[in-house]
mmCIF file of C-alpha atoms in Angstrom:
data_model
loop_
_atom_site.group_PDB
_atom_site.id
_atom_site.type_symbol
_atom_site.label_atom_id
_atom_site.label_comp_id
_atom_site.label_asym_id
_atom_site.label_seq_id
_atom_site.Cartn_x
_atom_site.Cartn_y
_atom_site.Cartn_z
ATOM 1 C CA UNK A 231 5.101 -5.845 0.883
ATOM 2 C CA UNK A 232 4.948 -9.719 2.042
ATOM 3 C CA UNK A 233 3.941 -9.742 5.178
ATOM 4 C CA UNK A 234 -0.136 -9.142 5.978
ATOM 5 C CA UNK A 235 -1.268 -10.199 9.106
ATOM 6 C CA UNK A 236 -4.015 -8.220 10.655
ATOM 7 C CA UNK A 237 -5.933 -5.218 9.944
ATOM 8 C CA UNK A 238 -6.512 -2.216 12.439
ATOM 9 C CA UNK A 239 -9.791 0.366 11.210
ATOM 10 C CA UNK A 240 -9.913 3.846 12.188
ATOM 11 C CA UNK A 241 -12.627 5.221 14.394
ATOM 12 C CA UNK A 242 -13.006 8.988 15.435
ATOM 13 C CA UNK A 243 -12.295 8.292 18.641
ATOM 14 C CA UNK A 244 -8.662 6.399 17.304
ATOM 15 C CA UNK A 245 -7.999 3.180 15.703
ATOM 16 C CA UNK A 246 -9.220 -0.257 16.682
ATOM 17 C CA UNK A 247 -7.581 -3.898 15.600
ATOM 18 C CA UNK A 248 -9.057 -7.132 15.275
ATOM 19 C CA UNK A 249 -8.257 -10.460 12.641
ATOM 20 C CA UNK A 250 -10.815 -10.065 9.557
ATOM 21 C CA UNK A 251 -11.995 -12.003 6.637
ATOM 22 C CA UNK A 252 -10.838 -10.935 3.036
ATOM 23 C CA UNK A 253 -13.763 -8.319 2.626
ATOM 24 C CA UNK A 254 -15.130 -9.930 -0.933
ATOM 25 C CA UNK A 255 -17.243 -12.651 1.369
ATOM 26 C CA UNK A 256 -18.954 -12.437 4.770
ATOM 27 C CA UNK A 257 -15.945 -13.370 8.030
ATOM 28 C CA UNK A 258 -15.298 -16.961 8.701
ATOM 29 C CA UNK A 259 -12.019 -18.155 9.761
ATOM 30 C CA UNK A 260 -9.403 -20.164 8.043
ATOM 31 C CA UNK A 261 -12.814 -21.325 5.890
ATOM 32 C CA UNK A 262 -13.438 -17.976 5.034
ATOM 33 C CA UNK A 263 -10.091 -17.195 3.728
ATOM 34 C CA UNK A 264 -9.882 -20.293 1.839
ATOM 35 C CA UNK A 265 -13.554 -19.643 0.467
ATOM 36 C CA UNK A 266 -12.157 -15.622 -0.529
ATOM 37 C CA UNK A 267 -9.141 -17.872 -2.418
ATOM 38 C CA UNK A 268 -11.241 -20.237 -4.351
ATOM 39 C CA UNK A 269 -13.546 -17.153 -5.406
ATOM 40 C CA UNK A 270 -10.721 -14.948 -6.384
ATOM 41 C CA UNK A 271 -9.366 -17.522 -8.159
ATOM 42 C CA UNK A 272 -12.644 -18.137 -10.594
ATOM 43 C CA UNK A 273 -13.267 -14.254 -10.641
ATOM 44 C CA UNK A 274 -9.503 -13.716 -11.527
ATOM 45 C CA UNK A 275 -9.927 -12.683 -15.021
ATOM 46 C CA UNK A 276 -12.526 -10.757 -14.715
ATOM 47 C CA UNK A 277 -11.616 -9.198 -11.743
ATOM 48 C CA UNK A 278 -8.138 -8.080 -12.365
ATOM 49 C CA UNK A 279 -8.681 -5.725 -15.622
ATOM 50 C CA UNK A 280 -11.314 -2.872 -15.801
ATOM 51 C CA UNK A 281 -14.167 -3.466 -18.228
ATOM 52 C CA UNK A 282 -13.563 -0.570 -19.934
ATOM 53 C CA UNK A 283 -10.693 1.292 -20.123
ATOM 54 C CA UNK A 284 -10.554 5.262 -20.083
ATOM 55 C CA UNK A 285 -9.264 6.474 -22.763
ATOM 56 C CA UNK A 286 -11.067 9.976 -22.282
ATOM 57 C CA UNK A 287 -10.174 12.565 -20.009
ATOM 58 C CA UNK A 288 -13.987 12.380 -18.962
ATOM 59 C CA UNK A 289 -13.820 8.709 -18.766
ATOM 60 C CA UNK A 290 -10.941 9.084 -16.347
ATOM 61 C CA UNK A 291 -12.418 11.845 -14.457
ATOM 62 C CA UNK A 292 -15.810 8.963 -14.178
ATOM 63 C CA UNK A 293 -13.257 6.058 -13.068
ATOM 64 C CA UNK A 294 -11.766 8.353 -10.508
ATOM 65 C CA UNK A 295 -15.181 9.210 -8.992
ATOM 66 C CA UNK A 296 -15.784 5.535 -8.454
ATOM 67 C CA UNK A 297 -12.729 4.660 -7.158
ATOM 68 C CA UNK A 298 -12.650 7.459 -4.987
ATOM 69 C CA UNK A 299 -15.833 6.916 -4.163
ATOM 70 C CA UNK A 300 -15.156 3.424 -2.819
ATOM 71 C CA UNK A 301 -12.155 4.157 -1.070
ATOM 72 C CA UNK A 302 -14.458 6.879 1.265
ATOM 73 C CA UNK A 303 -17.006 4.027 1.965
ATOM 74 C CA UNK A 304 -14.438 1.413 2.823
ATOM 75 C CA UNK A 305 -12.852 3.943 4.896
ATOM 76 C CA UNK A 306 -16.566 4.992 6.659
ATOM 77 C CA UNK A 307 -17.619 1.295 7.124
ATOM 78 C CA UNK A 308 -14.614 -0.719 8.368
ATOM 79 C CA UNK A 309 -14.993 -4.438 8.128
ATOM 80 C CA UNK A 310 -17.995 -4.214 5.592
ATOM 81 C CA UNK A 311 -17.406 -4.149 1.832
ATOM 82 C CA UNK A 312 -19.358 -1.773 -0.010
ATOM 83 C CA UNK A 313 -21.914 -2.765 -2.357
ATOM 84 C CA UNK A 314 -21.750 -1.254 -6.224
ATOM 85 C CA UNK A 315 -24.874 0.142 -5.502
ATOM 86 C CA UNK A 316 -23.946 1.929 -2.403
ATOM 87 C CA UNK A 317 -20.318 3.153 -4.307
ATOM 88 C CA UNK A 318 -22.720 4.249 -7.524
ATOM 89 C CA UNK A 319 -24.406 6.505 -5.241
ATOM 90 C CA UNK A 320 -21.372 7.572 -3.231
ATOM 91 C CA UNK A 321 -20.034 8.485 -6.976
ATOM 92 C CA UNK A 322 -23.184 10.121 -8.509
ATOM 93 C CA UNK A 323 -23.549 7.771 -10.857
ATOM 94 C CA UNK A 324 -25.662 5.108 -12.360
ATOM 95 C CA UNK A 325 -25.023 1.712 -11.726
ATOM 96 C CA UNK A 326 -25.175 0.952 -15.086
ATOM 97 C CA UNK A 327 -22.210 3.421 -15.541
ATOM 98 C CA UNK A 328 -20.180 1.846 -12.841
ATOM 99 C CA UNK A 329 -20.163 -1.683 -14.671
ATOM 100 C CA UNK A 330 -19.366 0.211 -17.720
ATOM 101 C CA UNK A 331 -15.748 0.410 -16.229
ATOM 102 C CA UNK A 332 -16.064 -2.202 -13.553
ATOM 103 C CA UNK A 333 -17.618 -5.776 -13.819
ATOM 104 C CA UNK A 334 -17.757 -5.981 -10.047
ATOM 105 C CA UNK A 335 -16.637 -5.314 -6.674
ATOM 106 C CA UNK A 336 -13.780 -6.830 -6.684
ATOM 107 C CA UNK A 337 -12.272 -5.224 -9.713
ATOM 108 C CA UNK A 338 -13.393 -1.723 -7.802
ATOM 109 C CA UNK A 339 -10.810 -3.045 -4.761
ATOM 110 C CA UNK A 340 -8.416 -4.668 -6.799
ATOM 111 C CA UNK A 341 -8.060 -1.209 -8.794
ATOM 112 C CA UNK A 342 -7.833 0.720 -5.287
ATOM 113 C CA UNK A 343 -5.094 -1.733 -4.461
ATOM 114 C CA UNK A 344 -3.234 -0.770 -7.082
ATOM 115 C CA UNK A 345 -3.307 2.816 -6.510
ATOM 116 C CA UNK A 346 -1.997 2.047 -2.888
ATOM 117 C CA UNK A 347 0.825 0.356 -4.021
ATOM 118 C CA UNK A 348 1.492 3.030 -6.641
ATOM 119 C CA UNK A 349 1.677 5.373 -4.077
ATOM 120 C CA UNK A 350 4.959 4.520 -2.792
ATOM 121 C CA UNK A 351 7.139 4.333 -5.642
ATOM 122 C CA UNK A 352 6.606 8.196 -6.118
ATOM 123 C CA UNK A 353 6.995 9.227 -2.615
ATOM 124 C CA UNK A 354 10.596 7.710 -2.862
ATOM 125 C CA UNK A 355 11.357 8.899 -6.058
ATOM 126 C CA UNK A 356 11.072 12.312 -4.261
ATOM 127 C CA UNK A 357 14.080 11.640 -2.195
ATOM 128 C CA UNK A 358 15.844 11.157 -5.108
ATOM 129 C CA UNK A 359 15.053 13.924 -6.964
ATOM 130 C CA UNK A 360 16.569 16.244 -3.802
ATOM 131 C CA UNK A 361 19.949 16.782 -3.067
ATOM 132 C CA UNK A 362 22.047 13.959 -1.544
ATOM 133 C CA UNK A 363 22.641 14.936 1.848
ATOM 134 C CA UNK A 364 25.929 15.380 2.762
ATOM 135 C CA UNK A 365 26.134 14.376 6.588
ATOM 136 C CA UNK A 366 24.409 11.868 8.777
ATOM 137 C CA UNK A 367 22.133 14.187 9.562
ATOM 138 C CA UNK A 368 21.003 15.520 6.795
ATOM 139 C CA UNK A 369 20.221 12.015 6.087
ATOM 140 C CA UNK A 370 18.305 11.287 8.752
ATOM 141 C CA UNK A 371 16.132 14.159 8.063
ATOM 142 C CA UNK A 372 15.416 12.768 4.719
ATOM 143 C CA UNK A 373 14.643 9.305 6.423
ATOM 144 C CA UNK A 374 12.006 11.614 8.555
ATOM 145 C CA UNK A 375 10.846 13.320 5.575
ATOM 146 C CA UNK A 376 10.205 9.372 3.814
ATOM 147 C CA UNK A 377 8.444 8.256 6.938
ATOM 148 C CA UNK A 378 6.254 11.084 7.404
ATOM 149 C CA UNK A 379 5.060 10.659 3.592
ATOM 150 C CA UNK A 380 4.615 7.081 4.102
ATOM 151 C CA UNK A 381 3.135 6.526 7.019
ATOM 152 C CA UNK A 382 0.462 8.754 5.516
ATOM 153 C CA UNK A 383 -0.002 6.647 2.960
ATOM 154 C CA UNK A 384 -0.956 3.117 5.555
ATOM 155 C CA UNK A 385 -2.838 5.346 7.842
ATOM 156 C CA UNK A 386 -5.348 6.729 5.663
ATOM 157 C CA UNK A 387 -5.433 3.434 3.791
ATOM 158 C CA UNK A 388 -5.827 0.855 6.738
ATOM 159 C CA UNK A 389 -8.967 -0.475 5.773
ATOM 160 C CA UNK A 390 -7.788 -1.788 2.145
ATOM 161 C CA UNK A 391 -5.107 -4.347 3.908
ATOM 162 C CA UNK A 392 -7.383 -7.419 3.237
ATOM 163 C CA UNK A 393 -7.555 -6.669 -0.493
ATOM 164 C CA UNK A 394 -3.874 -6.539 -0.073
ATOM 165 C CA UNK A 395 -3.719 -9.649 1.742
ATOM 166 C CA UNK A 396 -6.004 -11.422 -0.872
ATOM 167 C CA UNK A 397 -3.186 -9.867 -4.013
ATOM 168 C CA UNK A 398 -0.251 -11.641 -1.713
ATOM 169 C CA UNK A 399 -2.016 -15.128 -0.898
ATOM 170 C CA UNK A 400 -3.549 -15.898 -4.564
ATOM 171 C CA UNK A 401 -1.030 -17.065 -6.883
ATOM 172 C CA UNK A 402 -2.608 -15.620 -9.929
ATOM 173 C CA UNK A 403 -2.906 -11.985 -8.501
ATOM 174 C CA UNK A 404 0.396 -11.901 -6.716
ATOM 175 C CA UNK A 405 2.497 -10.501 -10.150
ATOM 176 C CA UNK A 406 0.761 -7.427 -9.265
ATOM 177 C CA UNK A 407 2.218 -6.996 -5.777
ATOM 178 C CA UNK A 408 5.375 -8.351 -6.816
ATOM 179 C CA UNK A 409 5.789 -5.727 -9.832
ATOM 180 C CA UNK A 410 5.629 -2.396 -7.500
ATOM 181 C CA UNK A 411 7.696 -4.604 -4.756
ATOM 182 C CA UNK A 412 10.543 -4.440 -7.483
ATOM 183 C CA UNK A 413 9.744 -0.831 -8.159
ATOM 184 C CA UNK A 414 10.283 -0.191 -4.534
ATOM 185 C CA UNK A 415 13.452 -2.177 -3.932
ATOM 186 C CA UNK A 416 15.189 -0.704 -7.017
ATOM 187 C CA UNK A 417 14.076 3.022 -5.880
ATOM 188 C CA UNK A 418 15.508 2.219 -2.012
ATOM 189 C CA UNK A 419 18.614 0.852 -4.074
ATOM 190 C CA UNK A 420 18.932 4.034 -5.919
ATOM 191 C CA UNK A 421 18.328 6.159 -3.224
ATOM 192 C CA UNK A 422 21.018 4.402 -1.333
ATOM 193 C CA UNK A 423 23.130 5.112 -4.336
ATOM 194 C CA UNK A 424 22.358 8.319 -4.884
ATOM 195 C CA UNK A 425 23.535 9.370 -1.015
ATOM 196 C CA UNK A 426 26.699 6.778 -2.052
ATOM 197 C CA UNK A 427 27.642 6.211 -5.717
ATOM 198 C CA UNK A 428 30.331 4.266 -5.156
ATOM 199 C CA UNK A 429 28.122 1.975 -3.218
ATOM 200 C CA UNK A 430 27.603 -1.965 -5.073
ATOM 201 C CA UNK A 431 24.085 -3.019 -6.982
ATOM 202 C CA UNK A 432 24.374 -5.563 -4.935
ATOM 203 C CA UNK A 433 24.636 -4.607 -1.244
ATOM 204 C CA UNK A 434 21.713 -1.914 -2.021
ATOM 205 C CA UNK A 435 19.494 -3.778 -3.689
ATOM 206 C CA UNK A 436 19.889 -6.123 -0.607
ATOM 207 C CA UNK A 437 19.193 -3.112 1.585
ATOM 208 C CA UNK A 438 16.070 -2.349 -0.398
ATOM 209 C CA UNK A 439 14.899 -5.326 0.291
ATOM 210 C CA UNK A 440 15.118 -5.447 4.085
ATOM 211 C CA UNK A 441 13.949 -1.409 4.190
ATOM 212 C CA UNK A 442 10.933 -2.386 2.144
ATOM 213 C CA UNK A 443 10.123 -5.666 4.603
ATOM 214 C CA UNK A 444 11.179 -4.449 7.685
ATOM 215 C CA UNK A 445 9.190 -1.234 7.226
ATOM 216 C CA UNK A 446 6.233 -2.891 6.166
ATOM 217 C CA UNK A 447 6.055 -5.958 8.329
ATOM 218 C CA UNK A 448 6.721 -2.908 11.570
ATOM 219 C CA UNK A 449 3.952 -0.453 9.936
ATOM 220 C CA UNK A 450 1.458 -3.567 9.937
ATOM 221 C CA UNK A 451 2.929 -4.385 13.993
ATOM 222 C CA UNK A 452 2.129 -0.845 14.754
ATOM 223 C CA UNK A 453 -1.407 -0.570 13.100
ATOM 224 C CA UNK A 454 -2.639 -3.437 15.152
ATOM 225 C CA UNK A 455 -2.294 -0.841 18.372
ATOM 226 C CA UNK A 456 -3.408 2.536 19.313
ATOM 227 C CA UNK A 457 -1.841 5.534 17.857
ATOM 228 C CA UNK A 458 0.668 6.520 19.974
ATOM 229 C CA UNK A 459 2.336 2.686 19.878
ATOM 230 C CA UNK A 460 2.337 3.154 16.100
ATOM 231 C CA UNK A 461 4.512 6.311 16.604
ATOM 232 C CA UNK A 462 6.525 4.849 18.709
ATOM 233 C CA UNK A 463 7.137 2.035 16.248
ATOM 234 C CA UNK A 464 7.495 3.943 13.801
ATOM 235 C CA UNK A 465 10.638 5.689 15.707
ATOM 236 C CA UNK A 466 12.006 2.217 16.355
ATOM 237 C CA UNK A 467 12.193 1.451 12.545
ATOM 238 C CA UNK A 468 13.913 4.871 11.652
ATOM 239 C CA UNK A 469 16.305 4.145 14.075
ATOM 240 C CA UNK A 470 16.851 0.477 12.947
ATOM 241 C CA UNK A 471 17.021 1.866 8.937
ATOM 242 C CA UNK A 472 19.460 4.239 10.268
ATOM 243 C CA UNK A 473 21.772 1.951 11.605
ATOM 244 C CA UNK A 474 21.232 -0.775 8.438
ATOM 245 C CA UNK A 475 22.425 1.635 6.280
ATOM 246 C CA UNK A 476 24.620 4.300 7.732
ATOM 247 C CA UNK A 477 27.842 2.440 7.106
ATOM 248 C CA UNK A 478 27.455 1.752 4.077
ATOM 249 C CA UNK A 479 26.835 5.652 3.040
ATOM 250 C CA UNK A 480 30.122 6.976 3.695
ATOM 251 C CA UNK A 481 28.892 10.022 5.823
ATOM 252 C CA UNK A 482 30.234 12.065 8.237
#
């Protein structure tokens, strides 16, 4: 997932899109981003790791009600980060008990990042788990199924892009984009290989590569304009996956 370059927010009436500061420090530019660097990068190892880690199934059910918690309020107030206080409450919780588990913020959003990105490796692992498909169409209707699942996933999570953006442009907390990135290409590789076994490491692994890009670089093109543009897009890119990898599938 490399390319980040502006965040759309959801409003009931439909989405909206605008540039926006990294949401650990108040909007200001090319200064503000490099400010959000410099502070990520004194905060970085405290913020990556979890204070505490649950080792409990009640202390996981507690960690899920914060994280949960803050993913509803980033959702409800766009632009604005949530304070621990305000994600305590959300939670029903102390905030004593939320920096039991988190020192701060940041680790809260970091933590939320990382379940986003953990999202996708299991929704293509599901396409690889059903039967290969036999036929171009077939196929395609497994592209559908991916896109569907996917597009899910970036829709209902618009508002954590800028913690994403702040994992891809800080050196020390890019490894933990980079890890699920290779999660994802190998699983598009697989896939790939699982419609085709005869078909190289090589040539689909390179294919992961440009269906993880493309479709994430298009998603982010899409989210930046109203719904029905997004669709639209999102058409464009099946139809552009299709034809990437169709001939190297060996179906009829």
């Amino acid at each position: 997932m490399r390319l980040i370059i502006r965040v759309c927010q959801h409003a009931e009436s439909g989405m909206y899109c605008g540039q926006h500061a990294l949401p650990m420090l108040r909007p200001g530019g090319e200064r503000g981003h490099q400010a959000v660097k410099r502070s990520l990068d004194r905060k970085t190892r405290i913020a990556l790791e979890p204070r505490k880690q649950p080792r409990q199934q009640r202390s996981s059910k507690v960690v899920d009600r914060i994280l949960d918690a803050a993913l509803i309020l980033t959702r409800e107030q766009g632009t604005r980060t949530p304070t621990t206080l305000a994600i305590a409450q959300r939670a029903g919780l102390s905030v004593g008990s939320v920096y039991q588990y988190f020192p701060n913020k940041e680790a809260i959003l970091l933590d939320l990042a990382r379940r986003w990105l953990s999202s996708f490796p299991e929704v293509i692992a599901r396409r690889i788990k059903a039967a290969p498909p036999t036929n171009r169409e077939e196929f395609r209707r497994e592209v559908r199924k991916l896109f569907v699942d996917t597009s899910r996933i970036y829709l209902e999570n618009a508002t954590l892009m800028p913690v994403i953006e702040a994992i891809s442009g800080n050196a020390d907390l890019r490894p933990i984009q980079d890890e699920y990135d290779e999660q994802i290409i190998a699983l598009y590789a697989a896939w790939l290989q699982h419609v085709n076994p005869a078909l190289e490491d090589k040539i689909a692994s390179r294919l992961g590569v440009l269906m993880m890009d493309v479709g994430h670089a298009c998603r982010l093109v899409g989210l930046k304009r109203d719904r029905k543009t997004y669709d639209l897009i999102e058409d464009d890119v099946e139809r552009m996956w299709l034809a990437l990898v169709s001939p190297y599938l060996n179906l009829d």
